[in-house]
Tab-separated table of C-alpha atoms and ligand atoms in Angstrom:
chain	number	residue	atom	x	y	z
A	1	MET	CA	30.231	166.032	86.494
A	2	LYS	CA	26.490	165.841	85.827
A	3	SER	CA	25.799	169.274	84.461
A	4	GLU	CA	27.793	171.508	82.145
A	5	TRP	CA	27.438	174.473	84.513
A	6	GLN	CA	29.141	174.803	87.862
A	7	LYS	CA	30.145	177.414	90.399
A	8	ALA	CA	33.628	178.905	90.499
A	9	VAL	CA	35.227	181.275	92.998
A	10	ILE	CA	37.427	184.174	91.940
A	11	THR	CA	40.835	183.857	93.586
A	12	SER	CA	42.665	186.774	92.003
A	13	SER	CA	41.853	189.807	89.843
A	14	GLU	CA	44.429	192.341	88.659
A	15	ILE	CA	45.137	194.733	85.813
A	16	ILE	CA	48.102	193.433	83.789
A	17	ALA	CA	48.066	195.756	80.755
A	18	GLU	CA	46.079	198.716	79.447
A	19	ASN	CA	42.394	197.853	80.068
A	20	ILE	CA	43.274	194.152	80.446
A	21	ARG	CA	42.426	192.316	83.664
A	22	ARG	CA	43.739	188.868	84.557
A	23	ILE	CA	41.159	186.911	86.521
A	24	GLU	CA	41.962	183.610	88.217
A	25	LEU	CA	39.195	181.327	89.368
A	26	SER	CA	38.740	177.922	90.967
A	27	PRO	CA	35.919	175.826	89.521
A	28	LYS	CA	34.125	173.365	91.787
A	29	PHE	CA	35.023	170.427	89.525
A	30	ALA	CA	38.576	170.646	88.227
A	31	VAL	CA	39.613	169.042	84.944
A	32	PRO	CA	42.987	169.422	83.195
A	33	VAL	CA	42.964	172.080	80.456
A	34	LYS	CA	44.509	171.890	76.972
A	35	PRO	CA	45.880	174.833	74.967
A	36	GLY	CA	43.184	176.575	72.899
A	37	GLU	CA	40.345	175.754	75.319
A	38	HIS	CA	37.894	178.365	76.531
A	39	LEU	CA	35.455	178.829	79.357
A	40	LYS	CA	31.905	180.137	79.144
A	41	ILE	CA	30.736	182.408	81.943
A	42	MET	CA	27.198	183.507	82.776
A	43	VAL	CA	27.135	187.285	82.744
A	44	PRO	CA	24.234	189.106	84.430
A	45	LEU	CA	22.927	191.854	82.141
A	46	LYS	CA	20.122	194.332	82.893
A	47	THR	CA	17.237	191.927	82.329
A	48	LYS	CA	18.773	188.497	81.812
A	49	GLN	CA	21.881	186.344	81.981
A	50	GLU	CA	23.983	185.689	78.899
A	51	LYS	CA	26.932	183.440	78.098
A	52	ARG	CA	30.293	184.888	77.185
A	53	SER	CA	33.359	182.861	76.139
A	54	TYR	CA	36.920	183.617	77.192
A	55	SER	CA	40.105	181.787	76.259
A	56	ILE	CA	41.876	180.079	79.152
A	57	VAL	CA	45.260	181.720	79.094
A	58	ASP	CA	46.919	179.350	81.571
A	59	ALA	CA	45.892	176.855	84.224
A	60	HIS	CA	47.174	174.746	87.107
A	61	HIS	CA	48.067	171.280	85.723
A	62	ASP	CA	44.982	169.681	87.331
A	63	GLY	CA	42.658	172.537	86.317
A	64	SER	CA	42.011	173.584	89.934
A	65	THR	CA	42.855	177.190	89.005
A	66	LEU	CA	42.201	178.736	85.591
A	67	ALA	CA	43.236	182.171	84.386
A	68	LEU	CA	41.372	184.350	81.896
A	69	SER	CA	42.339	187.777	80.640
A	70	VAL	CA	39.664	190.215	79.603
A	71	LEU	CA	39.950	193.431	77.618
A	72	LYS	CA	37.481	196.113	78.689
A	73	THR	CA	36.095	197.243	75.357
A	74	ARG	CA	34.645	200.637	74.494
A	75	ASN	CA	31.582	199.037	72.984
A	76	SER	CA	31.142	196.371	75.649
A	77	ARG	CA	27.771	194.646	75.522
A	78	GLY	CA	28.094	194.063	79.259
A	79	GLY	CA	30.435	191.056	79.343
A	80	SER	CA	33.819	192.720	79.694
A	81	GLU	CA	32.405	195.375	82.042
A	82	PHE	CA	31.069	192.659	84.346
A	83	MET	CA	34.326	190.699	84.211
A	84	HIS	CA	36.250	193.815	85.240
A	85	THR	CA	34.104	194.156	88.397
A	86	LEU	CA	35.048	190.675	89.674
A	87	ARG	CA	37.126	190.507	92.824
A	88	PRO	CA	38.556	187.669	94.980
A	89	GLY	CA	35.774	185.799	96.792
A	90	ASP	CA	33.102	186.542	94.162
A	91	GLU	CA	31.266	183.540	92.780
A	92	VAL	CA	30.442	183.011	89.099
A	93	THR	CA	28.730	180.314	87.067
A	94	VAL	CA	30.987	178.739	84.460
A	95	SER	CA	30.964	175.880	81.958
A	96	ARG	CA	33.443	173.063	81.673
A	97	PRO	CA	36.462	174.069	79.576
A	98	SER	CA	35.744	173.319	75.925
A	99	GLN	CA	37.776	173.203	72.755
A	100	ASP	CA	37.114	174.945	69.408
A	101	PHE	CA	40.728	175.787	68.594
A	102	PRO	CA	42.790	172.603	68.930
A	103	LEU	CA	46.518	172.516	68.278
A	104	ARG	CA	47.593	169.693	65.955
A	105	VAL	CA	50.896	168.253	66.981
A	106	GLY	CA	53.496	167.104	64.426
A	107	ALA	CA	53.713	169.897	61.816
A	108	PRO	CA	57.196	170.752	60.489
A	109	GLU	CA	56.724	174.440	61.348
A	110	TYR	CA	54.247	176.535	63.338
A	111	VAL	CA	53.471	180.217	63.142
A	112	LEU	CA	51.300	181.707	65.883
A	113	VAL	CA	49.818	185.160	65.253
A	114	ALA	CA	48.146	187.141	68.024
A	115	GLY	CA	46.594	190.589	67.736
A	116	GLY	CA	45.995	192.401	71.047
A	117	ILE	CA	43.960	190.340	73.495
A	118	GLY	CA	44.169	187.436	71.012
A	119	ILE	CA	47.363	186.473	72.854
A	120	THR	CA	45.128	184.760	75.440
A	121	ALA	CA	44.267	182.011	72.935
A	122	ILE	CA	47.843	181.701	71.652
A	123	ARG	CA	49.994	181.759	74.795
A	124	GLY	CA	49.222	178.202	75.946
A	125	MET	CA	49.911	176.838	72.454
A	126	ALA	CA	53.279	178.581	72.392
A	127	SER	CA	54.232	177.054	75.760
A	128	LEU	CA	53.286	173.572	74.589
A	129	LEU	CA	55.211	173.943	71.313
A	130	LYS	CA	58.278	175.049	73.263
A	131	LYS	CA	57.948	172.043	75.593
A	132	LEU	CA	57.645	169.736	72.576
A	133	GLY	CA	60.764	171.216	70.987
A	134	ALA	CA	58.751	172.193	67.901
A	135	ASN	CA	59.880	174.651	65.227
A	136	TYR	CA	57.672	177.659	65.995
A	137	ARG	CA	57.551	181.428	66.051
A	138	ILE	CA	55.087	183.888	67.494
A	139	HIS	CA	54.079	187.200	65.925
A	140	PHE	CA	52.378	189.367	68.549
A	141	ALA	CA	50.890	192.690	67.380
A	142	ALA	CA	49.334	195.448	69.466
A	143	ARG	CA	48.816	199.206	69.470
A	144	SER	CA	51.604	199.838	71.980
A	145	LEU	CA	53.786	198.095	74.551
A	146	ASP	CA	51.337	199.073	77.315
A	147	ALA	CA	48.568	197.197	75.505
A	148	MET	CA	50.567	193.934	75.349
A	149	ALA	CA	49.437	191.501	78.028
A	150	TYR	CA	52.103	188.983	79.110
A	151	LYS	CA	54.844	190.666	77.055
A	152	ASP	CA	57.578	190.182	79.689
A	153	GLU	CA	56.628	186.552	80.347
A	154	LEU	CA	56.564	185.832	76.601
A	155	VAL	CA	59.967	187.439	76.047
A	156	ALA	CA	61.433	185.406	78.932
A	157	GLU	CA	59.878	182.142	77.755
A	158	HIS	CA	60.279	182.377	73.983
A	159	GLY	CA	63.260	184.681	73.379
A	160	GLU	CA	64.033	185.006	69.687
A	161	ASN	CA	61.011	182.920	68.682
A	162	LEU	CA	58.880	185.927	69.664
A	163	HIS	CA	58.442	188.863	67.276
A	164	LEU	CA	56.691	191.958	68.629
A	165	HIS	CA	54.857	194.348	66.279
A	166	LEU	CA	53.724	197.760	67.486
A	167	ASP	CA	51.419	200.202	65.702
A	168	SER	CA	52.980	202.980	67.807
A	169	GLU	CA	56.408	202.219	66.295
A	170	GLY	CA	55.257	201.453	62.758
A	171	THR	CA	56.381	197.821	63.026
A	172	THR	CA	53.070	196.211	62.093
A	173	ILE	CA	53.106	192.693	60.649
A	174	ASP	CA	54.046	192.592	56.954
A	175	VAL	CA	51.420	189.964	56.129
A	176	PRO	CA	52.404	189.191	52.486
A	177	ALA	CA	56.086	188.854	53.487
A	178	LEU	CA	55.166	186.609	56.414
A	179	ILE	CA	52.978	184.307	54.325
A	180	ASN	CA	55.501	184.176	51.454
A	181	SER	CA	58.225	183.102	53.907
A	182	LEU	CA	56.380	179.971	55.028
A	183	ASN	CA	57.196	176.362	54.344
A	184	PRO	CA	54.199	174.943	52.345
A	185	HIS	CA	53.390	172.603	55.261
A	186	THR	CA	53.437	175.271	57.977
A	187	GLU	CA	50.434	175.422	60.257
A	188	LEU	CA	49.359	178.934	61.210
A	189	TYR	CA	47.175	179.615	64.250
A	190	MET	CA	45.804	183.114	64.736
A	191	CYS	CA	43.575	185.074	67.037
A	192	GLY	CA	43.081	188.796	66.622
A	193	PRO	CA	40.971	191.528	65.090
A	194	ILE	CA	39.120	190.794	61.876
A	195	ARG	CA	41.312	193.099	59.714
A	196	LEU	CA	44.455	191.158	60.616
A	197	MET	CA	42.790	187.769	60.211
A	198	ASP	CA	41.268	188.765	56.861
A	199	ALA	CA	44.626	189.993	55.564
A	200	ILE	CA	46.238	186.689	56.546
A	201	ARG	CA	43.445	184.629	55.001
A	202	ARG	CA	43.706	186.541	51.721
A	203	ALA	CA	47.490	186.174	51.528
A	204	TRP	CA	47.160	182.483	52.470
A	205	ASN	CA	44.622	181.853	49.700
A	206	GLN	CA	46.596	183.878	47.160
A	207	ARG	CA	49.655	181.726	47.786
A	208	GLY	CA	47.506	178.619	47.410
A	209	LEU	CA	48.463	177.145	50.796
A	210	ASP	CA	46.398	174.315	52.280
A	211	PRO	CA	43.327	175.950	53.899
A	212	THR	CA	43.197	173.248	56.592
A	213	ASN	CA	46.580	174.426	57.883
A	214	LEU	CA	45.179	177.881	58.680
A	215	ARG	CA	43.337	177.870	61.997
A	216	PHE	CA	41.789	180.723	63.885
A	217	GLU	CA	39.746	181.826	66.844
A	218	THR	CA	37.611	184.964	66.677
A	219	PHE	CA	36.652	187.685	69.147
A	220	GLY	CA	33.290	188.276	67.538
A	221	ASN	CA	33.304	191.997	68.137
A	222	SER	CA	35.897	193.661	65.948
A	223	GLY	CA	34.887	195.127	62.623
A	224	TRP	CA	36.065	197.218	59.694
A	225	TYR	CA	34.266	200.330	60.958
A	226	LEU	CA	33.456	201.814	64.360
A	227	SER	CA	30.068	200.697	65.669
A	228	GLU	CA	27.157	203.048	65.007
A	229	SER	CA	23.509	202.666	65.928
A	230	PHE	CA	21.219	201.724	63.019
A	231	GLN	CA	17.676	200.628	62.238
A	232	VAL	CA	16.623	197.095	61.378
A	233	ASN	CA	13.294	196.275	59.728
A	234	VAL	CA	11.714	192.844	59.310
A	235	PRO	CA	8.717	193.296	56.937
A	236	GLU	CA	7.410	189.722	57.422
A	237	LEU	CA	6.890	190.516	61.136
A	238	GLY	CA	6.042	194.214	60.716
A	239	LEU	CA	8.975	194.846	63.035
A	240	HIS	CA	11.206	197.939	63.303
A	241	ALA	CA	13.969	198.145	65.898
A	242	THR	CA	16.912	200.357	66.740
A	243	VAL	CA	20.239	198.595	67.179
A	244	ASN	CA	22.218	200.647	69.693
A	245	LYS	CA	25.991	201.008	69.434
A	246	ASP	CA	26.543	198.617	72.320
A	247	GLU	CA	24.191	195.837	71.258
A	248	SER	CA	24.060	193.396	68.370
A	249	MET	CA	21.420	193.171	65.653
A	250	LEU	CA	20.578	189.737	67.079
A	251	GLU	CA	19.923	191.218	70.537
A	252	ALA	CA	17.833	194.080	69.145
A	253	LEU	CA	15.732	191.650	67.090
A	254	GLN	CA	15.220	189.379	70.106
A	255	LYS	CA	14.243	192.367	72.262
A	256	ALA	CA	11.705	193.373	69.615
A	257	GLY	CA	10.125	189.904	69.773
A	258	ALA	CA	11.692	188.046	66.817
A	259	ALA	CA	12.377	184.340	67.416
A	260	MET	CA	16.027	184.069	66.403
A	261	MET	CA	18.244	181.024	66.042
A	262	PHE	CA	21.799	181.386	67.312
A	263	ASP	CA	24.614	179.500	68.946
A	264	CYS	CA	28.174	180.878	68.972
A	265	ARG	CA	27.363	184.641	68.963
A	266	LYS	CA	30.843	185.106	67.451
A	267	GLY	CA	30.109	185.011	63.725
A	268	GLU	CA	31.322	181.440	63.322
A	269	CYS	CA	28.349	179.072	63.075
A	270	GLY	CA	26.002	180.995	60.733
A	271	LEU	CA	22.877	179.992	62.686
A	272	CYS	CA	21.770	183.581	63.211
A	273	GLN	CA	21.997	184.521	59.515
A	274	VAL	CA	19.407	186.872	58.027
A	275	ARG	CA	18.652	187.551	54.361
A	276	ILE	CA	19.325	191.167	53.381
A	277	LEU	CA	16.432	192.665	51.381
A	278	ASP	CA	17.677	196.247	51.351
A	279	VAL	CA	20.351	198.367	52.965
A	280	ASP	CA	20.679	202.113	53.304
A	281	GLY	CA	24.321	202.357	54.400
A	282	LYS	CA	27.144	199.848	54.315
A	283	VAL	CA	27.134	196.379	55.836
A	284	ASP	CA	30.127	195.790	58.132
A	285	HIS	CA	30.446	192.011	57.836
A	286	ARG	CA	32.233	190.888	60.998
A	287	ASP	CA	31.735	187.143	60.706
A	288	VAL	CA	34.063	184.395	59.568
A	289	PHE	CA	31.200	182.195	58.377
A	290	PHE	CA	30.521	183.683	54.930
A	291	SER	CA	33.134	183.724	52.156
A	292	ASP	CA	34.550	186.992	50.787
A	293	ARG	CA	32.361	186.578	47.701
A	294	GLN	CA	29.227	186.091	49.796
A	295	LYS	CA	30.091	189.155	51.862
A	296	GLU	CA	30.637	191.264	48.741
A	297	SER	CA	27.184	190.303	47.454
A	298	ASP	CA	25.528	191.578	50.685
A	299	ALA	CA	22.905	188.840	50.327
A	300	LYS	CA	23.123	187.604	53.917
A	301	ALA	CA	24.623	188.648	57.240
A	302	CYS	CA	25.282	187.120	60.628
A	303	ALA	CA	23.050	189.093	62.987
A	304	CYS	CA	25.167	188.308	66.063
A	305	VAL	CA	28.175	190.343	64.903
A	306	SER	CA	27.561	192.155	61.601
A	307	ARG	CA	26.344	195.737	61.626
A	308	VAL	CA	25.453	198.628	59.331
A	309	VAL	CA	27.322	201.932	59.170
A	310	SER	CA	26.458	205.119	57.326
A	311	SER	CA	28.110	205.815	53.980
A	312	PRO	CA	28.556	209.111	52.099
A	313	THR	CA	25.399	208.360	50.072
A	314	SER	CA	23.197	206.955	52.863
A	315	SER	CA	20.646	208.699	55.091
A	316	PRO	CA	21.967	209.956	58.472
A	317	THR	CA	20.549	206.854	60.181
A	318	SER	CA	21.494	203.752	58.277
A	319	THR	CA	18.879	201.036	57.922
A	320	ILE	CA	18.881	197.379	57.007
A	321	THR	CA	15.786	195.475	55.944
A	322	VAL	CA	16.000	191.716	56.434
A	323	ALA	CA	14.072	188.482	56.148
A	324	LEU	CA	14.475	185.793	58.788
A	325	SER	CA	13.401	182.924	56.566
B	401	FES	S1	25.241	182.830	66.366
B	401	FES	FE1	26.842	181.815	65.335
B	401	FES	S2	27.223	183.127	63.653
B	401	FES	FE2	25.764	184.189	64.816
């Protein structure tokens, strides 16, 4: 294939769990897909097109049909809303499948942790581990049974290797107990909201396990606090912008004319980082690029995902003042 981008036709679109739509599509150029791969899709927004990434949840063996599953989020920046409008026969522009979350084969034990829609990145890995006869278990957490995509298929395929955790039944994952139960050479793969991933990372570090055996994929939109609108100032450019609830600081700065660097838009690469000069409110660091210590210092933030929320001592509209250089 000459170019990364190609056309794909939607072949199926159906709701499979609360606010979760499974979308199957046929790309023009089929290539076999490996577990952990994702697809980028061009999403038309009001004034431009933007890329969004979605995990490939399963695929035909030759890649002629790929399935994605998309959660319609309350604070959608346009991507999930667009994906939920797709119907059979619609055409979209997609990338080749690409890999940021590879499964290493050969570990003595695997633990797969999925929170909510994070199951889309984990399901293919679980199937492969079962086929390989590996020692694995899956911990799948969600708000309720209705919010669990692929629950029945997972139960049928993985039986007692699958552990379900429901907020609605008070059976959330006991993270310290889970991490303390692991063989020191276990590999843990996780995809879920930032609170769950942070708790696992902390417990992992506290136990002194090998950091290279902990692997994760992020959503790039879950935080510690609900999204609020806030102000961002850039004194070096004389720029003041409002960041609405449904947009990122990066988007608001771009709209206001700032030349921003970025790549992943998921808080992973750090390219969009800004230096924090002042903050009236609390920074909700939603990235996985900076360390806990860096986040605590509030010296820098990833503009693509991190936000500001009001605190008991801040003004009604919280404000962050940043430098781009
Ligand atoms: S663009 Fe990669 S962290 Fe923001």
